[in-house]
Amino acid sequence: MSTAAPTTGPATQPTRHWMIPMLVLMVGSFMAVLDSSIVNTAIPTMQKDLGAALDDIEWVATGYTLALGIVVTVSNWFSDRVGATLAHRLSMIGFAFASALCGLAWNLDSMIVFRVLQAIPGGILPVVTLSILYKIVPMEKIGSAMGIYGLGVIVAPAIGPTLGGYIVEYMDWRLIFYINVPIGLLGAVAAYFLLPKMPRAETHPFDKWGFLTVGYGLFALLLALSEGQKWGWDSYSILILVVTGLLSLALFAVIENEVEYPLINLKALLVWPFANSLLIISVLSVGLFAVSFYLPQFLQNGQGLTALNAGLLMLPQALAMAVLMPLAGRIYDRFGPKWPALIGLSIAAYGTYLLTGINVDMTHAEVITWTIVRAIGNGLAMMPIMTNGLNSLPKELTGFGSALNNIAQRVSSSLGVAGMGVLVSSQTAQLSADQGALLQSNSSLPQVQQLQEQGQGALLGLWQQIQLHVQGMAYSDVFLVCAALTGLSVLLAIGLRKPVAQAPVVEAPAPVVVPEPEKVLLTAPGSAPVASETIPRTVLPEAEVRQPVGVR
């Protein structure tokens, strides 16, 4: 099976002056990832302005997620087709244009269509960014570069609720989309002048069957995970989506193993350090999105905070990760991945365990402390693990590895929110049934009897308190599961080793064939010419060829 088509021009060489191009690349990845989290904050306001039902408005986020998961699969092919730097600029401009359309949306249908359009460049940007990063940064500095890249990938989801809450509360929600327009256009201009020009790869056929199978497989699974709780996990529609989605992905694996130019080269999964990094990153993504989804929700429902105030409580963890990401990259360059991964995962597991103390009476100081501890662990572990996995791949598989990384994060985050949603629903139902029994008319508890005598209003207040208590207990179980998964991932990190840099292959000098000299005729006085013995043909390396020595 072929890996990647050779480039038509000279390969881009790493440069010492990579920091400024790296900052340009970070703008694109930060903007694309931020949009995924910031929009969620504005959905309730968008619902009112667009006159949409609650079930329908969720497709503003769901449609973007589904399209993003599908587009990631073709990002590497598109980058090869037009060249990495041109693909980056086109994606920046496309994202800005689609964001402007989202800001101009006049009803729900137009918003969903424009969000799908926005996901096309949004899915290409992170993959192309990683491909360019590995071409312009020297390998001894790749950890530091990935630390900067991590500011966009990890910090953006954490800062999204805060920024979104501020815009929704004090400005117009459409500014969430409009703000991408100047950033995208300025980023494209900066990329034109500051990013090195990279040649496109040799054209090769598009793997249409691979795209159809992986596209449907990811679409079916992500749709099932997004709508499973609403449609019912045992409903025929969800079961059909799951079964056909898995079968489609299995068919995709068969096709990719047979075609000459695969859409995604699955040989990358046979490299254990890379596959191991995908497993650990997936676990961290589950915890990252579960915490960023359920904790702000409880702060608003359980403690009555506004979206902005809930976002402000989440801001310190984003700042902690912003400080630690570049530091973790430097640690990787110097010491390798094992120790930052082990220490970081252990701290992240402990911080997530602290979140099991979630309850209505928890203080804001406790929330900030718990999330900062967890952020310190994520900041230390995430980028060294991801960097080490990509460094373990041969150079021709790096682009495919980047695409697989993005797919794994997208699916695992959706799986985490959906799976934890099932746990929350089941725990809430059970706990509500257990504690609701206390309010039965035949309850023998004196406190309940007193409330019953006071009327339905008193019982309603008690019921609401019980519901908030039940919700806190259910979320506590979610964080306990996330903590356990993070703790188990420590075992996977024990065997992490920094890949040994391969020495460049020095080709032997081309042999030089010394031509056979012409025969020299010796003529003695009074005799016929006699041919001298010929010098045999000798094959010498080019370095050993000497100029002929003059005859005395």
Coordinates of C-alpha atoms in Angstrom, one line a residue:
M1 CA 0.0 0.0 0.0
S2 CA 1.4 3.4 -1.0
T3 CA 1.9 6.0 1.7
A4 CA 2.0 9.4 0.2
A5 CA 2.8 10.8 -3.2
P6 CA 6.2 12.3 -3.6
T7 CA 6.4 16.1 -3.9
T8 CA 7.1 17.7 -7.1
G9 CA 9.5 20.2 -5.7
P10 CA 12.2 20.3 -3.1
A11 CA 11.1 19.4 0.4
T12 CA 10.7 22.3 2.8
Q13 CA 13.7 22.4 5.2
P14 CA 13.3 23.2 9.0
T15 CA 14.5 26.7 9.8
R16 CA 15.9 28.3 12.9
H17 CA 13.4 31.2 12.6
W18 CA 10.3 29.2 13.1
M19 CA 8.7 31.1 16.0
I20 CA 6.9 33.8 14.0
P21 CA 5.5 31.4 11.4
M22 CA 4.4 29.2 14.4
L23 CA 2.4 32.1 15.9
V24 CA 0.7 32.6 12.5
L25 CA -0.3 28.9 12.5
M26 CA -1.6 29.1 16.0
V27 CA -4.1 31.8 15.1
G28 CA -5.8 29.5 12.7
S29 CA -6.0 26.5 15.0
F30 CA -7.1 28.6 17.9
M31 CA -9.9 30.3 15.9
A32 CA -11.2 27.0 14.6
V33 CA -11.2 25.2 17.9
L34 CA -12.6 28.2 19.9
D35 CA -15.6 28.4 17.6
S36 CA -16.7 24.9 18.7
S37 CA -17.0 25.9 22.4
I38 CA -18.0 29.6 22.2
V39 CA -21.1 29.0 20.2
N40 CA -22.6 26.7 22.8
T41 CA -22.9 29.6 25.2
A42 CA -24.9 31.6 22.7
I43 CA -27.4 28.8 21.8
P44 CA -30.2 29.8 24.3
T45 CA -30.1 33.4 23.0
M46 CA -29.9 32.3 19.4
Q47 CA -33.0 30.2 20.0
K48 CA -35.0 33.2 21.0
D49 CA -33.9 35.5 18.2
L50 CA -34.3 32.8 15.5
G51 CA -37.6 31.6 16.8
A52 CA -36.5 27.9 17.0
A53 CA -37.6 25.0 19.2
L54 CA -35.1 23.6 21.7
D55 CA -34.7 20.3 19.9
D56 CA -34.0 22.1 16.6
I57 CA -31.6 24.7 17.8
E58 CA -29.2 22.0 19.0
W59 CA -28.5 21.3 15.3
V60 CA -26.4 24.5 15.2
A61 CA -23.8 22.6 17.2
T62 CA -24.6 19.1 16.0
G63 CA -24.4 20.0 12.3
Y64 CA -21.0 21.7 12.8
T65 CA -19.7 18.6 14.7
L66 CA -20.9 16.1 12.1
A67 CA -19.5 18.1 9.2
L68 CA -16.2 18.7 11.0
G69 CA -15.7 14.9 11.6
I70 CA -16.2 14.2 7.9
V71 CA -14.1 17.0 6.5
V72 CA -11.0 16.0 8.7
T73 CA -10.7 12.8 6.6
V74 CA -10.0 14.7 3.4
S75 CA -7.8 17.4 4.8
N76 CA -4.6 15.6 4.2
W77 CA -5.5 14.9 0.5
F78 CA -6.6 18.5 0.0
S79 CA -3.3 19.7 1.5
D80 CA -1.3 17.5 -0.9
R81 CA -3.5 18.6 -3.8
V82 CA -3.0 22.4 -3.5
G83 CA 0.1 22.6 -1.2
A84 CA 0.1 23.0 2.5
T85 CA 0.5 26.7 2.7
L86 CA -2.1 27.5 0.1
A87 CA -4.5 25.1 1.8
H88 CA -3.9 27.0 5.1
R89 CA -4.6 30.4 3.5
L90 CA -7.7 29.1 1.7
S91 CA -9.0 27.6 4.9
M92 CA -8.5 30.9 6.8
I93 CA -10.3 32.9 4.2
G94 CA -13.1 30.3 3.9
F95 CA -13.6 30.2 7.7
A96 CA -13.8 34.0 7.8
F97 CA -16.4 34.0 4.9
A98 CA -18.5 31.3 6.4
S99 CA -18.4 33.0 9.8
A100 CA -19.7 36.2 8.2
L101 CA -22.6 34.2 6.7
C102 CA -23.4 32.7 10.2
G103 CA -23.6 36.2 11.6
L104 CA -26.0 37.2 8.8
A105 CA -28.3 34.1 9.3
W106 CA -32.0 35.1 9.2
N107 CA -33.5 31.8 10.4
L108 CA -32.6 28.4 11.8
D109 CA -32.3 26.7 8.5
S110 CA -29.8 29.3 7.1
M111 CA -27.8 29.1 10.3
I112 CA -27.4 25.3 10.1
V113 CA -26.4 25.5 6.5
F114 CA -23.8 28.2 7.2
R115 CA -22.5 26.3 10.2
V116 CA -21.9 23.2 8.0
L117 CA -20.1 25.5 5.5
Q118 CA -18.0 26.8 8.3
A119 CA -17.0 23.3 9.4
I120 CA -15.3 22.6 6.0
P121 CA -12.4 25.0 6.5
G122 CA -12.6 24.5 10.3
G123 CA -11.8 20.8 9.9
I124 CA -8.9 21.4 7.5
L125 CA -7.1 24.1 9.5
P126 CA -5.9 21.9 12.5
V127 CA -4.6 19.2 10.3
V128 CA -2.8 21.5 7.8
T129 CA -1.3 23.4 10.8
L130 CA 0.3 20.3 12.2
S131 CA 1.6 19.3 8.8
I132 CA 3.3 22.7 8.3
L133 CA 4.6 22.7 11.8
Y134 CA 6.5 19.4 11.3
K135 CA 8.1 20.8 8.1
I136 CA 9.3 24.1 9.4
V137 CA 10.4 23.3 13.0
P138 CA 13.7 21.4 13.7
M139 CA 13.1 18.1 15.5
E140 CA 15.1 19.2 18.5
K141 CA 12.6 22.0 19.0
I142 CA 9.4 20.2 18.1
G143 CA 8.3 19.9 21.8
S144 CA 8.4 23.7 22.3
A145 CA 6.5 24.2 19.0
M146 CA 3.8 21.7 20.0
G147 CA 3.5 23.5 23.4
I148 CA 2.6 26.7 21.5
Y149 CA 0.3 24.7 19.2
G150 CA -1.4 23.4 22.3
L151 CA -2.4 26.9 23.3
G152 CA -4.9 26.8 20.5
V153 CA -6.1 23.2 20.8
I154 CA -6.5 23.0 24.6
V155 CA -6.9 26.5 25.9
A156 CA -9.5 27.5 23.3
P157 CA -12.2 25.1 24.6
A158 CA -11.5 26.3 28.1
I159 CA -11.7 30.0 27.4
G160 CA -14.7 29.7 25.1
P161 CA -17.4 29.8 27.8
T162 CA -15.9 32.9 29.3
L163 CA -15.6 34.8 26.1
G164 CA -19.0 33.6 24.9
G165 CA -20.7 34.5 28.1
Y166 CA -19.3 38.0 28.0
I167 CA -20.4 38.6 24.4
V168 CA -23.9 37.2 25.0
E169 CA -24.5 39.2 28.2
Y170 CA -23.1 42.6 27.1
M171 CA -23.1 42.5 23.3
D172 CA -24.9 40.9 20.4
W173 CA -24.5 37.1 19.9
R174 CA -23.8 37.6 16.2
L175 CA -20.4 39.1 17.2
I176 CA -19.3 35.6 18.1
F177 CA -19.2 34.9 14.3
Y178 CA -18.2 38.4 13.1
I179 CA -15.1 38.5 15.2
N180 CA -13.7 35.7 13.1
V181 CA -13.8 37.8 9.9
P182 CA -10.9 40.3 10.6
I183 CA -8.9 37.6 12.4
G184 CA -9.2 35.2 9.5
L185 CA -8.4 37.7 6.8
L186 CA -5.4 39.2 8.7
G187 CA -4.2 35.7 9.5
A188 CA -4.4 34.8 5.8
V189 CA -2.4 37.9 4.8
A190 CA 0.2 37.1 7.5
A191 CA 0.5 33.6 6.3
Y192 CA 1.1 34.8 2.7
F193 CA 4.1 36.8 3.8
L194 CA 5.5 34.7 6.7
L195 CA 4.9 31.1 5.9
P196 CA 7.3 29.3 3.6
K197 CA 5.9 28.3 0.2
M198 CA 5.4 24.5 0.1
P199 CA 5.0 22.6 -3.2
R200 CA 1.9 20.5 -3.8
A201 CA 2.3 16.8 -4.0
E202 CA 2.1 14.8 -7.2
T203 CA -1.6 14.5 -8.1
H204 CA -3.2 11.1 -7.5
P205 CA -6.8 9.8 -7.7
F206 CA -9.2 10.7 -4.9
D207 CA -10.2 7.7 -2.8
K208 CA -14.0 8.2 -3.3
W209 CA -15.0 4.8 -1.8
G210 CA -12.8 5.4 1.2
F211 CA -14.4 8.9 1.7
L212 CA -17.9 7.5 1.4
T213 CA -17.3 4.7 3.9
V214 CA -15.4 6.7 6.5
G215 CA -17.7 9.7 6.0
Y216 CA -20.9 7.8 6.6
G217 CA -19.3 5.8 9.4
L218 CA -18.3 8.9 11.3
F219 CA -21.6 10.7 10.5
A220 CA -23.6 7.8 11.8
L221 CA -21.7 7.3 15.0
L222 CA -21.5 11.0 15.8
L223 CA -25.2 11.5 15.1
A224 CA -26.1 8.5 17.3
L225 CA -23.9 9.9 20.1
S226 CA -25.4 13.3 19.8
E227 CA -29.1 12.2 19.6
G228 CA -29.0 9.0 21.6
Q229 CA -30.3 10.4 24.8
K230 CA -33.2 12.2 23.0
W231 CA -34.2 9.4 20.7
G232 CA -33.6 6.6 23.2
W233 CA -30.4 4.4 23.2
D234 CA -32.4 1.3 22.5
S235 CA -34.5 2.8 19.7
Y236 CA -34.3 1.3 16.2
S237 CA -32.9 4.6 14.7
I238 CA -30.0 4.7 17.1
L239 CA -29.2 0.9 16.8
I240 CA -29.3 1.2 13.0
L241 CA -26.9 4.1 13.1
V242 CA -24.5 2.4 15.4
V243 CA -24.4 -0.9 13.5
T244 CA -24.2 0.6 10.0
G245 CA -21.7 3.1 11.2
L246 CA -19.4 0.4 12.6
L247 CA -19.8 -1.7 9.5
S248 CA -19.0 1.2 7.3
L249 CA -15.8 2.0 9.2
A250 CA -14.8 -1.7 9.0
L251 CA -15.3 -1.6 5.2
F252 CA -13.2 1.6 5.1
A253 CA -10.3 -0.2 6.8
V254 CA -10.5 -2.9 4.2
I255 CA -10.6 -0.4 1.3
E256 CA -7.7 1.6 2.6
N257 CA -5.6 -1.5 2.8
E258 CA -6.1 -2.3 -0.9
V259 CA -6.1 1.1 -2.7
E260 CA -2.9 2.5 -4.0
Y261 CA -3.5 6.0 -2.7
P262 CA -5.4 5.7 0.6
L263 CA -7.4 8.7 1.9
I264 CA -6.0 7.9 5.4
N265 CA -3.0 5.6 5.6
L266 CA -4.0 3.3 8.5
K267 CA -0.4 2.0 8.7
A268 CA 0.1 4.8 11.2
L269 CA -2.1 2.8 13.7
L270 CA 0.4 -0.1 13.5
V271 CA 3.1 2.1 15.1
W272 CA 2.4 1.4 18.8
P273 CA 3.8 4.6 20.3
F274 CA 1.4 6.6 18.0
A275 CA -1.6 4.3 18.7
N276 CA -0.8 4.5 22.4
S277 CA -0.8 8.3 22.3
L278 CA -4.2 8.2 20.6
L279 CA -5.6 6.1 23.5
I280 CA -4.3 8.5 26.1
I281 CA -5.3 11.7 24.3
S282 CA -8.8 10.2 23.8
V283 CA -9.1 9.6 27.6
L284 CA -8.0 13.2 28.3
S285 CA -10.4 14.5 25.7
V286 CA -13.3 12.7 27.3
G287 CA -12.5 14.3 30.7
L288 CA -11.8 17.8 29.1
F289 CA -15.1 18.0 27.4
A290 CA -17.1 16.3 30.1
V291 CA -15.9 18.9 32.7
S292 CA -16.3 21.9 30.4
F293 CA -19.9 20.7 29.6
Y294 CA -21.3 19.6 33.0
L295 CA -19.5 21.9 35.5
P296 CA -20.7 25.2 33.9
Q297 CA -24.2 23.7 33.6
F298 CA -24.3 22.9 37.3
L299 CA -23.0 26.3 38.2
Q300 CA -25.8 27.9 36.3
N301 CA -28.6 25.5 37.3
G302 CA -27.5 24.6 40.8
Q303 CA -26.1 27.9 42.0
G304 CA -27.9 30.4 39.8
L305 CA -24.9 31.9 38.2
T306 CA -25.1 33.7 34.8
A307 CA -23.2 32.3 31.8
L308 CA -20.5 35.0 32.2
N309 CA -19.9 34.3 35.9
A310 CA -19.8 30.6 35.3
G311 CA -17.3 31.2 32.5
L312 CA -15.2 33.4 34.8
L313 CA -14.9 30.6 37.3
M314 CA -13.6 28.4 34.5
L315 CA -11.1 31.0 33.3
P316 CA -8.3 30.3 35.9
Q317 CA -7.8 26.8 34.6
A318 CA -7.4 28.1 31.0
L319 CA -4.7 30.5 32.2
A320 CA -2.9 27.7 34.1
M321 CA -2.9 25.6 30.9
A322 CA -1.7 28.6 28.8
V323 CA 1.3 28.9 31.1
L324 CA 2.1 25.2 31.3
M325 CA 1.7 24.3 27.6
P326 CA 5.0 25.9 26.4
L327 CA 6.8 24.8 29.6
A328 CA 5.7 21.2 29.0
G329 CA 7.1 21.4 25.4
R330 CA 10.5 22.5 26.7
I331 CA 10.4 19.7 29.2
Y332 CA 9.7 17.2 26.4
D333 CA 12.6 18.5 24.3
R334 CA 15.0 18.0 27.3
F335 CA 13.7 15.0 29.2
G336 CA 11.3 13.2 26.8
P337 CA 7.7 12.3 27.3
K338 CA 7.7 9.7 30.2
W339 CA 8.0 11.9 33.3
P340 CA 5.8 14.8 32.2
A341 CA 3.1 12.3 31.1
L342 CA 3.2 10.3 34.3
I343 CA 3.2 13.3 36.6
G344 CA 0.7 15.2 34.5
L345 CA -1.8 12.3 34.3
S346 CA -1.5 11.6 38.0
I347 CA -2.3 15.2 38.8
A348 CA -5.1 15.4 36.3
A349 CA -6.6 12.2 37.8
Y350 CA -6.4 13.7 41.3
G351 CA -7.9 17.0 40.2
T352 CA -10.8 15.3 38.5
Y353 CA -11.4 13.2 41.7
L354 CA -11.6 16.5 43.6
L355 CA -14.5 17.5 41.4
T356 CA -16.5 14.6 42.8
G357 CA -17.1 17.0 45.7
I358 CA -19.5 19.0 43.5
N359 CA -22.6 20.1 45.4
V360 CA -24.9 23.1 45.8
D361 CA -23.0 24.5 48.7
M362 CA -19.5 24.3 47.2
T363 CA -17.6 27.6 47.3
H364 CA -16.2 29.4 44.3
A365 CA -12.7 29.0 45.8
E366 CA -13.2 25.2 45.8
V367 CA -14.2 25.2 42.1
I368 CA -11.2 27.3 41.1
T369 CA -8.8 25.1 43.1
W370 CA -10.2 21.9 41.7
T371 CA -10.1 23.0 38.1
I372 CA -6.6 24.5 38.4
V373 CA -5.2 21.3 39.8
R374 CA -6.8 19.4 37.0
A375 CA -5.5 21.9 34.4
I376 CA -2.0 21.7 35.7
G377 CA -2.0 17.9 35.0
N378 CA -3.6 18.3 31.6
G379 CA -1.1 21.1 30.7
L380 CA 1.9 18.9 31.6
A381 CA 0.7 15.7 29.9
M382 CA -1.3 16.6 26.8
M383 CA 1.4 18.0 24.4
P384 CA 4.3 15.7 25.3
I385 CA 2.1 12.7 24.7
M386 CA 0.7 14.0 21.4
T387 CA 4.2 15.1 20.3
N388 CA 5.8 11.8 21.1
G389 CA 3.1 9.9 19.1
L390 CA 3.6 12.0 16.0
N391 CA 7.4 11.9 16.3
S392 CA 7.2 8.1 16.3
L393 CA 5.7 8.1 12.8
P394 CA 7.8 8.1 9.6
K395 CA 7.8 11.5 8.0
E396 CA 5.5 10.5 5.2
L397 CA 2.8 9.4 7.7
T398 CA 2.8 12.6 9.8
G399 CA -0.1 14.2 7.9
F400 CA -2.2 11.1 8.2
G401 CA -1.3 11.0 11.9
S402 CA -2.5 14.5 12.3
A403 CA -5.8 13.6 10.7
L404 CA -6.2 10.6 12.9
N405 CA -5.4 12.7 16.0
N406 CA -8.2 15.1 15.1
I407 CA -10.7 12.3 14.4
A408 CA -9.8 10.6 17.7
Q409 CA -10.4 13.9 19.7
R410 CA -13.6 14.6 17.9
V411 CA -15.1 11.2 18.4
S412 CA -13.8 10.7 22.0
S413 CA -15.2 14.1 23.1
S414 CA -18.6 13.3 21.6
L415 CA -18.4 9.9 23.1
G416 CA -17.5 11.3 26.5
V417 CA -20.4 13.8 26.6
A418 CA -22.9 11.2 25.3
G419 CA -21.6 8.4 27.5
M420 CA -21.6 10.6 30.5
G421 CA -25.1 11.8 29.6
V422 CA -26.3 8.2 29.8
L423 CA -24.7 7.9 33.2
V424 CA -26.3 11.1 34.4
S425 CA -29.7 10.1 33.2
S426 CA -29.7 6.7 34.8
Q427 CA -28.2 8.0 38.1
T428 CA -30.7 10.9 38.2
A429 CA -33.6 8.6 37.6
Q430 CA -32.5 6.2 40.3
L431 CA -31.6 8.8 42.9
S432 CA -34.8 10.8 42.2
A433 CA -36.9 7.7 42.7
D434 CA -35.1 6.8 46.0
Q435 CA -35.2 10.3 47.5
G436 CA -38.6 11.2 46.0
A437 CA -40.1 8.4 48.1
L438 CA -39.5 10.6 51.1
L439 CA -42.2 13.0 49.9
Q440 CA -44.9 10.4 49.8
S441 CA -48.0 11.2 51.8
N442 CA -47.5 8.2 54.2
S443 CA -43.9 9.3 55.1
S444 CA -43.2 8.9 58.7
L445 CA -40.4 11.5 58.8
P446 CA -41.5 14.4 61.1
Q447 CA -39.8 17.0 58.8
V448 CA -41.8 15.8 55.8
Q449 CA -45.0 15.7 57.7
Q450 CA -44.5 19.4 58.8
L451 CA -44.0 20.4 55.2
Q452 CA -47.1 18.5 54.1
E453 CA -49.1 20.5 56.6
Q454 CA -47.7 23.8 55.2
G455 CA -49.0 22.9 51.7
Q456 CA -47.8 22.2 48.2
G457 CA -45.5 25.3 48.0
A458 CA -43.3 23.9 50.8
L459 CA -43.2 20.5 49.2
L460 CA -42.2 22.1 45.9
G461 CA -39.3 23.9 47.5
L462 CA -38.1 20.6 49.1
W463 CA -38.5 18.8 45.8
Q464 CA -36.4 21.4 44.0
Q465 CA -33.6 21.0 46.6
I466 CA -33.7 17.3 46.2
Q467 CA -33.4 17.6 42.5
L468 CA -30.4 19.8 42.7
H469 CA -28.8 17.4 45.2
V470 CA -29.5 14.5 42.9
Q471 CA -28.0 16.4 39.9
G472 CA -24.9 17.1 42.0
M473 CA -24.6 13.4 42.9
A474 CA -25.0 12.3 39.3
Y475 CA -22.3 14.7 38.1
S476 CA -20.1 13.5 40.9
D477 CA -20.3 10.0 39.5
V478 CA -19.4 11.4 36.0
F479 CA -16.2 13.0 37.4
L480 CA -15.4 9.8 39.3
V481 CA -15.5 7.8 36.1
C482 CA -13.3 10.4 34.3
A483 CA -10.8 10.3 37.2
A484 CA -10.7 6.5 37.0
L485 CA -10.1 6.5 33.3
T486 CA -7.4 9.1 33.6
G487 CA -5.7 7.0 36.4
L488 CA -5.8 3.9 34.2
S489 CA -4.1 5.9 31.4
V490 CA -1.1 6.3 33.7
L491 CA -0.3 2.6 33.0
L492 CA -0.2 3.4 29.3
A493 CA 2.3 6.2 29.9
I494 CA 4.8 4.0 31.8
G495 CA 6.2 2.7 28.5
L496 CA 6.6 6.0 26.7
R497 CA 10.0 6.6 25.2
K498 CA 11.3 9.4 23.1
P499 CA 11.9 8.2 19.5
V500 CA 15.6 8.0 18.6
A501 CA 16.4 10.4 15.9
Q502 CA 17.4 8.5 12.8
A503 CA 20.7 9.5 11.3
P504 CA 20.4 10.9 7.8
V505 CA 21.1 8.3 5.1
V506 CA 24.3 9.2 3.3
E507 CA 24.3 7.7 -0.2
A508 CA 27.5 6.2 -1.5
P509 CA 29.3 8.2 -4.2
A510 CA 28.4 7.2 -7.6
P511 CA 31.1 5.0 -9.2
V512 CA 33.2 6.5 -11.9
V513 CA 34.1 4.3 -14.8
V514 CA 37.7 5.0 -16.1
P515 CA 37.6 4.4 -19.8
E516 CA 39.9 1.9 -21.3
P517 CA 42.8 3.7 -22.9
E518 CA 43.7 3.2 -26.5
K519 CA 46.5 0.8 -27.3
V520 CA 49.9 2.5 -27.7
L521 CA 52.0 1.4 -30.7
L522 CA 55.7 1.1 -30.0
T523 CA 57.9 1.2 -33.0
A524 CA 61.5 -0.1 -32.8
P525 CA 64.0 0.9 -35.4
G526 CA 63.8 -1.4 -38.4
S527 CA 60.9 -3.4 -37.1
A528 CA 57.1 -3.5 -37.3
P529 CA 55.0 -1.7 -34.8
V530 CA 54.1 -3.7 -31.7
A531 CA 51.0 -3.1 -29.5
S532 CA 51.7 -2.6 -25.9
E533 CA 49.6 -4.3 -23.1
T534 CA 46.3 -2.5 -22.5
I535 CA 45.5 -1.1 -19.0
P536 CA 42.6 -3.1 -17.6
R537 CA 39.3 -1.2 -17.0
T538 CA 39.0 -0.2 -13.4
V539 CA 35.9 1.0 -11.5
L540 CA 36.9 3.5 -8.8
P541 CA 34.8 5.6 -6.4
E542 CA 34.7 9.2 -7.4
A543 CA 36.8 10.3 -4.5
E544 CA 39.6 8.0 -5.4
V545 CA 40.0 9.2 -9.0
R546 CA 43.3 11.0 -9.4
Q547 CA 44.7 13.1 -12.2
P548 CA 47.1 11.1 -14.4
V549 CA 50.7 11.5 -13.5
G550 CA 53.0 12.8 -16.3
V551 CA 55.4 10.3 -18.0
R552 CA 59.0 10.9 -17.3

